[in-house]
Amino acid sequence: MKRLILSCAMAIAVTGAVASCAETEETTSIADAGEVNVYSSRHYDTDLALYSDFTEQTGITVNRIEADADALIERISSEGEFSPADLLVTVDAGRLWRAKEAGILSSVESNTLNERLPDHLRHPDGLWFGLSTRARVIIYNREAGAPEGLASYVDLADPAYRGDICIRSSSNIYNISLLSSMIANVGAEVAENWATGVVANFARDPQGNDTAQIESVAAGECRIAVVNSYYLARFAGGDDEQKAIFDKLDVIFPDQDGAGTHINISGAGVVTNAPNRENAIRFLEYLTSESAQRYFADGNNEYPAVSGLDANSAVEQLGDFKSDTLNVADIGRNQREAVEIFDRAGWN
């Protein structure tokens, strides 16, 4: 370890003799701290800072494999008991649900995680834990004016908004999870009527990512869109061109008089056959520390999962809101039904 090399060099410089360089208990524990193998579908540069900070604090080396979440789930399943994976990190409760259904996650009991994270951001059986959150919000073109009567997700199906809505494909996991939460909150029948009504209100066929929806609303190509908060915050805290786009928009946090605005998570779970299970749990606990939560908030414009910590200034520009406290496990549970509803509604 670097600390040991430096202390040896200093001893030689001071004494002029060949030092024995015997390891202290501290350096021995750092040298023997081991490793943790992280399979992650998060592709944000700020996560690299998380890994290096954790290693700096603990001496545990973080080895990572990055790929699409479904590919990682399939890989861990194929590797079986010989998988080197210790921790699966991914975006969206729906993907964590898929990992749970594949049987690749193991239950964790941690007082630290239970104390730091609210109940609805933890799997009831400790199979995964939310690390950061993002809200699925409605935006509209400020020049076109606030859509009258638009206060909830259900309202998006109102024929008053015919030809106004831009949104992503139904295959997008964010939309699947939104509909899954609606099934849990208002029932499958209302959720299906909603999907059918929104399809009738499309300004164009679903296309592009959330950034494309934001740019289209700002350009007046459509009046209304549904996007994740962190995409919007990128524009709010971006360069002059991005800020100019943001200034053409206003935000609605849906369902403030009801269940609250739908939120989703980035989260992680310890893999069933984790060879470095204790290090994986230690890394999970680190990810809920204040310093790690600041990386999530400042680096990717996400809301901290830990209660009592503030978001960054770009996110705070979006405003305060009441979030839905539906346990995110329920969002995963309704994924299959959500996909079937989208198919029947003709939402491509």
CSV table of C-alpha atoms in Angstrom, one decimal:
chain,number,residue,atom,x,y,z
A,1,MET,CA,0.0,0.0,0.0
A,2,LYS,CA,1.1,3.6,-0.7
A,3,ARG,CA,1.1,4.5,3.0
A,4,LEU,CA,3.5,1.7,3.8
A,5,ILE,CA,5.9,2.7,1.0
A,6,LEU,CA,5.9,6.3,2.1
A,7,SER,CA,6.6,5.5,5.8
A,8,CYS,CA,9.5,3.2,4.7
A,9,ALA,CA,10.9,5.9,2.5
A,10,MET,CA,10.7,8.4,5.3
A,11,ALA,CA,12.4,6.1,7.7
A,12,ILE,CA,15.3,5.5,5.3
A,13,ALA,CA,15.7,9.2,4.7
A,14,VAL,CA,15.7,10.1,8.4
A,15,THR,CA,18.0,7.3,9.7
A,16,GLY,CA,20.2,6.7,6.7
A,17,ALA,CA,19.8,3.0,7.3
A,18,VAL,CA,17.8,0.2,5.6
A,19,ALA,CA,14.5,0.1,7.5
A,20,SER,CA,12.8,-3.2,8.2
A,21,CYS,CA,9.5,-1.5,7.2
A,22,ALA,CA,7.4,-3.7,9.5
A,23,GLU,CA,3.7,-3.2,8.9
A,24,THR,CA,1.6,-1.7,11.6
A,25,GLU,CA,-1.8,-3.1,12.4
A,26,GLU,CA,-3.4,-0.3,10.5
A,27,THR,CA,-1.5,-0.9,7.3
A,28,THR,CA,-2.0,-4.6,7.6
A,29,SER,CA,-5.7,-4.2,7.8
A,30,ILE,CA,-5.7,-1.9,4.8
A,31,ALA,CA,-3.6,-4.3,2.8
A,32,ASP,CA,-5.8,-7.2,3.7
A,33,ALA,CA,-9.1,-5.4,3.2
A,34,GLY,CA,-9.8,-7.4,0.0
A,35,GLU,CA,-12.1,-6.5,-2.8
A,36,VAL,CA,-15.7,-6.1,-3.9
A,37,ASN,CA,-16.9,-7.0,-7.4
A,38,VAL,CA,-19.6,-4.6,-8.6
A,39,TYR,CA,-21.8,-5.3,-11.6
A,40,SER,CA,-23.3,-1.9,-12.5
A,41,SER,CA,-25.7,-0.6,-15.2
A,42,ARG,CA,-25.1,3.0,-14.0
A,43,HIS,CA,-23.0,4.8,-16.6
A,44,TYR,CA,-22.3,8.1,-14.8
A,45,ASP,CA,-18.8,9.4,-14.5
A,46,THR,CA,-19.4,10.5,-10.9
A,47,ASP,CA,-19.7,6.8,-9.9
A,48,LEU,CA,-16.0,6.5,-10.5
A,49,ALA,CA,-15.4,9.0,-7.7
A,50,LEU,CA,-17.6,6.9,-5.4
A,51,TYR,CA,-15.5,3.9,-6.0
A,52,SER,CA,-12.2,5.6,-5.4
A,53,ASP,CA,-13.5,7.4,-2.3
A,54,PHE,CA,-14.7,4.1,-0.9
A,55,THR,CA,-11.3,2.5,-1.5
A,56,GLU,CA,-9.5,5.5,0.0
A,57,GLN,CA,-11.7,5.2,3.2
A,58,THR,CA,-11.5,1.4,3.6
A,59,GLY,CA,-8.7,0.0,1.5
A,60,ILE,CA,-11.2,-2.3,-0.3
A,61,THR,CA,-10.6,-2.5,-4.0
A,62,VAL,CA,-13.6,-2.0,-6.2
A,63,ASN,CA,-13.7,-4.1,-9.3
A,64,ARG,CA,-16.5,-3.2,-11.7
A,65,ILE,CA,-18.2,-4.6,-14.8
A,66,GLU,CA,-20.6,-2.2,-16.5
A,67,ALA,CA,-23.3,-3.3,-18.9
A,68,ASP,CA,-27.0,-3.0,-19.6
A,69,ALA,CA,-29.0,-4.2,-16.5
A,70,ASP,CA,-30.8,-7.0,-18.3
A,71,ALA,CA,-27.5,-8.3,-19.6
A,72,LEU,CA,-25.9,-8.2,-16.1
A,73,ILE,CA,-28.9,-10.1,-14.6
A,74,GLU,CA,-28.6,-12.7,-17.3
A,75,ARG,CA,-24.8,-12.9,-16.8
A,76,ILE,CA,-25.1,-13.4,-13.0
A,77,SER,CA,-27.8,-16.0,-13.6
A,78,SER,CA,-25.6,-17.9,-16.1
A,79,GLU,CA,-22.6,-17.7,-13.8
A,80,GLY,CA,-24.6,-19.3,-11.0
A,81,GLU,CA,-22.7,-20.3,-7.9
A,82,PHE,CA,-19.4,-19.5,-9.6
A,83,SER,CA,-20.3,-15.8,-10.2
A,84,PRO,CA,-17.7,-13.4,-8.9
A,85,ALA,CA,-20.4,-10.7,-8.6
A,86,ASP,CA,-20.9,-9.3,-5.1
A,87,LEU,CA,-23.2,-6.4,-5.7
A,88,LEU,CA,-25.7,-5.5,-8.5
A,89,VAL,CA,-26.2,-1.8,-9.0
A,90,THR,CA,-28.9,-0.6,-11.4
A,91,VAL,CA,-31.4,2.1,-12.2
A,92,ASP,CA,-35.1,1.7,-11.8
A,93,ALA,CA,-37.1,-0.5,-9.4
A,94,GLY,CA,-38.4,-2.5,-12.4
A,95,ARG,CA,-34.9,-3.8,-13.0
A,96,LEU,CA,-34.3,-4.6,-9.4
A,97,TRP,CA,-37.6,-6.6,-9.5
A,98,ARG,CA,-36.3,-8.5,-12.5
A,99,ALA,CA,-33.2,-9.4,-10.5
A,100,LYS,CA,-35.3,-10.5,-7.6
A,101,GLU,CA,-37.4,-12.7,-9.9
A,102,ALA,CA,-34.3,-14.2,-11.3
A,103,GLY,CA,-33.3,-15.3,-7.8
A,104,ILE,CA,-29.9,-13.6,-7.9
A,105,LEU,CA,-30.3,-11.3,-4.8
A,106,SER,CA,-29.9,-12.3,-1.2
A,107,SER,CA,-31.4,-10.7,1.9
A,108,VAL,CA,-29.4,-8.3,3.9
A,109,GLU,CA,-30.0,-7.2,7.5
A,110,SER,CA,-28.2,-4.0,8.3
A,111,ASN,CA,-29.2,-1.6,11.1
A,112,THR,CA,-27.2,1.1,9.2
A,113,LEU,CA,-29.3,0.8,6.1
A,114,ASN,CA,-32.6,0.4,8.0
A,115,GLU,CA,-31.9,3.6,10.0
A,116,ARG,CA,-30.8,5.7,7.1
A,117,LEU,CA,-33.3,4.7,4.4
A,118,PRO,CA,-37.1,5.2,4.7
A,119,ASP,CA,-39.2,2.0,4.5
A,120,HIS,CA,-40.6,2.6,1.0
A,121,LEU,CA,-37.0,2.8,-0.5
A,122,ARG,CA,-36.1,-0.6,0.8
A,123,HIS,CA,-37.2,-4.1,-0.3
A,124,PRO,CA,-39.4,-5.5,2.5
A,125,ASP,CA,-37.1,-8.5,2.8
A,126,GLY,CA,-33.8,-6.6,2.4
A,127,LEU,CA,-33.2,-7.8,-1.2
A,128,TRP,CA,-32.2,-4.4,-2.4
A,129,PHE,CA,-31.9,-0.8,-1.2
A,130,GLY,CA,-32.6,2.5,-2.9
A,131,LEU,CA,-29.5,4.8,-3.1
A,132,SER,CA,-31.0,7.8,-4.9
A,133,THR,CA,-34.3,8.9,-6.3
A,134,ARG,CA,-35.7,10.8,-9.3
A,135,ALA,CA,-39.2,12.1,-9.8
A,136,ARG,CA,-41.3,11.6,-13.0
A,137,VAL,CA,-42.7,15.0,-13.6
A,138,ILE,CA,-44.9,16.8,-16.2
A,139,ILE,CA,-43.5,19.7,-18.1
A,140,TYR,CA,-45.2,22.2,-20.4
A,141,ASN,CA,-44.3,25.0,-22.7
A,142,ARG,CA,-44.4,28.3,-20.7
A,143,GLU,CA,-45.4,30.4,-23.7
A,144,ALA,CA,-48.3,28.2,-24.5
A,145,GLY,CA,-49.5,28.6,-20.9
A,146,ALA,CA,-50.4,26.2,-18.1
A,147,PRO,CA,-52.7,23.4,-19.3
A,148,GLU,CA,-55.9,24.1,-17.4
A,149,GLY,CA,-56.9,21.3,-15.1
A,150,LEU,CA,-53.7,19.3,-15.4
A,151,ALA,CA,-52.7,18.3,-11.8
A,152,SER,CA,-52.3,14.5,-11.9
A,153,TYR,CA,-51.0,11.7,-14.2
A,154,VAL,CA,-54.6,10.6,-14.8
A,155,ASP,CA,-55.4,14.1,-16.1
A,156,LEU,CA,-53.1,13.5,-19.1
A,157,ALA,CA,-55.8,11.3,-20.6
A,158,ASP,CA,-58.3,14.2,-20.8
A,159,PRO,CA,-59.4,14.8,-24.4
A,160,ALA,CA,-58.6,18.5,-23.7
A,161,TYR,CA,-55.0,17.7,-24.3
A,162,ARG,CA,-55.6,16.0,-27.7
A,163,GLY,CA,-52.5,16.4,-29.9
A,164,ASP,CA,-50.4,17.9,-27.0
A,165,ILE,CA,-48.3,15.2,-25.5
A,166,CYS,CA,-44.8,14.0,-26.3
A,167,ILE,CA,-43.5,11.0,-24.4
A,168,ARG,CA,-41.1,8.0,-24.7
A,169,SER,CA,-41.9,4.5,-25.9
A,170,SER,CA,-43.9,2.1,-23.8
A,171,SER,CA,-40.9,-0.2,-23.8
A,172,ASN,CA,-39.0,2.4,-21.7
A,173,ILE,CA,-38.6,1.2,-18.2
A,174,TYR,CA,-39.4,4.6,-16.7
A,175,ASN,CA,-42.9,4.6,-18.3
A,176,ILE,CA,-43.4,0.9,-17.4
A,177,SER,CA,-42.7,1.8,-13.8
A,178,LEU,CA,-44.9,4.8,-13.8
A,179,LEU,CA,-47.8,2.7,-15.1
A,180,SER,CA,-47.0,0.0,-12.5
A,181,SER,CA,-47.3,2.6,-9.7
A,182,MET,CA,-50.6,3.8,-11.1
A,183,ILE,CA,-51.9,0.2,-11.1
A,184,ALA,CA,-51.0,0.0,-7.4
A,185,ASN,CA,-52.5,3.4,-6.6
A,186,VAL,CA,-55.7,3.7,-8.7
A,187,GLY,CA,-56.3,0.1,-10.0
A,188,ALA,CA,-55.7,-1.6,-13.3
A,189,GLU,CA,-59.0,-0.4,-14.9
A,190,VAL,CA,-58.2,3.3,-14.3
A,191,ALA,CA,-54.6,2.7,-15.4
A,192,GLU,CA,-55.7,1.1,-18.7
A,193,ASN,CA,-58.2,3.9,-19.4
A,194,TRP,CA,-55.3,6.3,-18.7
A,195,ALA,CA,-53.0,4.6,-21.2
A,196,THR,CA,-55.6,4.5,-23.9
A,197,GLY,CA,-56.4,8.2,-23.3
A,198,VAL,CA,-52.8,9.3,-23.4
A,199,VAL,CA,-52.3,7.5,-26.7
A,200,ALA,CA,-55.2,9.5,-28.2
A,201,ASN,CA,-53.5,12.7,-27.0
A,202,PHE,CA,-50.1,12.0,-28.6
A,203,ALA,CA,-48.7,14.9,-30.6
A,204,ARG,CA,-46.5,12.3,-32.4
A,205,ASP,CA,-45.5,8.7,-32.1
A,206,PRO,CA,-43.3,8.0,-29.1
A,207,GLN,CA,-39.6,8.6,-29.9
A,208,GLY,CA,-36.4,9.7,-28.3
A,209,ASN,CA,-35.2,9.9,-24.7
A,210,ASP,CA,-36.3,12.4,-22.0
A,211,THR,CA,-33.8,15.0,-23.3
A,212,ALA,CA,-35.6,14.8,-26.7
A,213,GLN,CA,-39.0,15.4,-25.0
A,214,ILE,CA,-37.6,18.4,-23.1
A,215,GLU,CA,-36.2,20.0,-26.3
A,216,SER,CA,-39.5,19.3,-28.2
A,217,VAL,CA,-41.6,21.0,-25.6
A,218,ALA,CA,-39.3,24.0,-25.5
A,219,ALA,CA,-39.4,24.2,-29.3
A,220,GLY,CA,-43.2,24.2,-29.3
A,221,GLU,CA,-43.4,20.8,-31.2
A,222,CYS,CA,-45.6,19.6,-28.4
A,223,ARG,CA,-47.1,21.3,-25.4
A,224,ILE,CA,-46.7,18.7,-22.7
A,225,ALA,CA,-44.3,15.9,-21.8
A,226,VAL,CA,-43.4,13.5,-19.0
A,227,VAL,CA,-39.8,13.4,-18.0
A,228,ASN,CA,-37.4,12.4,-15.2
A,229,SER,CA,-36.4,15.2,-12.9
A,230,TYR,CA,-32.6,14.7,-13.3
A,231,TYR,CA,-32.8,15.3,-17.1
A,232,LEU,CA,-34.6,18.6,-16.4
A,233,ALA,CA,-32.1,19.6,-13.8
A,234,ARG,CA,-29.3,19.1,-16.3
A,235,PHE,CA,-30.8,21.9,-18.4
A,236,ALA,CA,-31.4,24.1,-15.3
A,237,GLY,CA,-27.7,23.8,-14.3
A,238,GLY,CA,-26.2,23.6,-17.7
A,239,ASP,CA,-24.6,26.0,-20.2
A,240,ASP,CA,-26.3,29.1,-21.5
A,241,GLU,CA,-28.0,27.2,-24.4
A,242,GLN,CA,-29.4,24.6,-22.0
A,243,LYS,CA,-30.6,27.2,-19.5
A,244,ALA,CA,-32.4,29.0,-22.3
A,245,ILE,CA,-34.3,25.8,-23.0
A,246,PHE,CA,-35.1,25.3,-19.4
A,247,ASP,CA,-36.5,28.9,-19.2
A,248,LYS,CA,-39.1,28.0,-21.8
A,249,LEU,CA,-40.6,25.3,-19.5
A,250,ASP,CA,-42.6,25.0,-16.4
A,251,VAL,CA,-42.9,22.0,-14.1
A,252,ILE,CA,-45.9,20.2,-12.6
A,253,PHE,CA,-45.4,17.8,-9.8
A,254,PRO,CA,-48.4,15.5,-10.2
A,255,ASP,CA,-50.8,14.3,-7.6
A,256,GLN,CA,-49.9,16.7,-4.8
A,257,ASP,CA,-53.5,16.3,-3.5
A,258,GLY,CA,-53.3,12.5,-3.8
A,259,ALA,CA,-50.6,9.9,-3.4
A,260,GLY,CA,-47.9,12.3,-4.5
A,261,THR,CA,-45.5,12.4,-7.4
A,262,HIS,CA,-44.1,9.1,-8.7
A,263,ILE,CA,-40.5,8.5,-7.8
A,264,ASN,CA,-38.1,5.8,-8.9
A,265,ILE,CA,-34.7,4.8,-7.6
A,266,SER,CA,-31.2,3.8,-8.4
A,267,GLY,CA,-30.6,0.9,-6.1
A,268,ALA,CA,-28.4,-2.1,-5.3
A,269,GLY,CA,-28.6,-5.6,-3.9
A,270,VAL,CA,-26.1,-8.2,-2.7
A,271,VAL,CA,-25.8,-11.1,-5.0
A,272,THR,CA,-26.8,-14.6,-3.7
A,273,ASN,CA,-23.4,-16.2,-4.1
A,274,ALA,CA,-21.3,-13.1,-3.4
A,275,PRO,CA,-17.7,-14.3,-2.6
A,276,ASN,CA,-17.1,-11.0,-0.7
A,277,ARG,CA,-20.4,-10.6,1.0
A,278,GLU,CA,-19.2,-8.5,4.0
A,279,ASN,CA,-17.4,-6.1,1.7
A,280,ALA,CA,-20.5,-5.8,-0.4
A,281,ILE,CA,-22.6,-4.9,2.6
A,282,ARG,CA,-20.0,-2.4,3.7
A,283,PHE,CA,-20.0,-0.8,0.3
A,284,LEU,CA,-23.8,-0.6,0.4
A,285,GLU,CA,-23.7,1.1,3.7
A,286,TYR,CA,-21.0,3.5,2.4
A,287,LEU,CA,-23.4,4.4,-0.5
A,288,THR,CA,-25.9,5.7,2.1
A,289,SER,CA,-23.3,7.9,3.9
A,290,GLU,CA,-23.6,11.6,3.6
A,291,SER,CA,-20.4,11.9,1.4
A,292,ALA,CA,-21.7,9.3,-1.0
A,293,GLN,CA,-25.1,10.8,-1.1
A,294,ARG,CA,-23.6,14.1,-2.1
A,295,TYR,CA,-22.0,12.4,-5.1
A,296,PHE,CA,-25.4,11.2,-6.2
A,297,ALA,CA,-27.0,14.6,-5.7
A,298,ASP,CA,-24.2,16.8,-7.1
A,299,GLY,CA,-22.9,14.5,-9.8
A,300,ASN,CA,-26.1,13.3,-11.5
A,301,ASN,CA,-28.8,15.7,-10.2
A,302,GLU,CA,-30.6,13.0,-8.2
A,303,TYR,CA,-32.4,13.4,-4.9
A,304,PRO,CA,-30.6,11.8,-2.0
A,305,ALA,CA,-32.3,8.6,-0.7
A,306,VAL,CA,-31.3,9.4,2.9
A,307,SER,CA,-33.8,11.6,4.7
A,308,GLY,CA,-32.7,15.0,5.7
A,309,LEU,CA,-30.2,15.6,3.0
A,310,ASP,CA,-30.7,18.4,0.4
A,311,ALA,CA,-30.6,18.0,-3.3
A,312,ASN,CA,-28.2,20.3,-5.3
A,313,SER,CA,-29.2,23.8,-6.5
A,314,ALA,CA,-30.2,22.7,-10.0
A,315,VAL,CA,-32.6,20.1,-8.7
A,316,GLU,CA,-34.0,22.5,-6.0
A,317,GLN,CA,-34.9,25.0,-8.8
A,318,LEU,CA,-37.6,22.5,-9.8
A,319,GLY,CA,-39.4,23.1,-6.5
A,320,ASP,CA,-40.6,21.2,-3.5
A,321,PHE,CA,-43.1,18.4,-3.8
A,322,LYS,CA,-44.8,15.6,-2.0
A,323,SER,CA,-43.5,12.2,-3.2
A,324,ASP,CA,-45.4,9.0,-3.5
A,325,THR,CA,-44.4,6.7,-0.6
A,326,LEU,CA,-45.6,3.5,-2.3
A,327,ASN,CA,-43.0,0.9,-1.6
A,328,VAL,CA,-40.9,0.6,-4.8
A,329,ALA,CA,-41.2,-3.2,-4.6
A,330,ASP,CA,-44.8,-2.7,-5.7
A,331,ILE,CA,-43.7,-0.8,-8.7
A,332,GLY,CA,-41.8,-3.9,-9.8
A,333,ARG,CA,-44.6,-6.3,-8.9
A,334,ASN,CA,-46.9,-4.7,-11.5
A,335,GLN,CA,-44.4,-4.5,-14.4
A,336,ARG,CA,-45.9,-7.4,-16.4
A,337,GLU,CA,-49.4,-6.1,-16.2
A,338,ALA,CA,-48.2,-2.6,-17.2
A,339,VAL,CA,-46.6,-4.0,-20.4
A,340,GLU,CA,-49.8,-5.8,-21.3
A,341,ILE,CA,-51.9,-2.6,-20.8
A,342,PHE,CA,-49.5,-0.6,-23.0
A,343,ASP,CA,-49.8,-3.2,-25.7
A,344,ARG,CA,-53.6,-3.2,-25.6
A,345,ALA,CA,-53.6,0.6,-25.6
A,346,GLY,CA,-51.5,0.7,-28.8
A,347,TRP,CA,-48.7,2.6,-27.1
A,348,ASN,CA,-45.7,1.8,-29.2
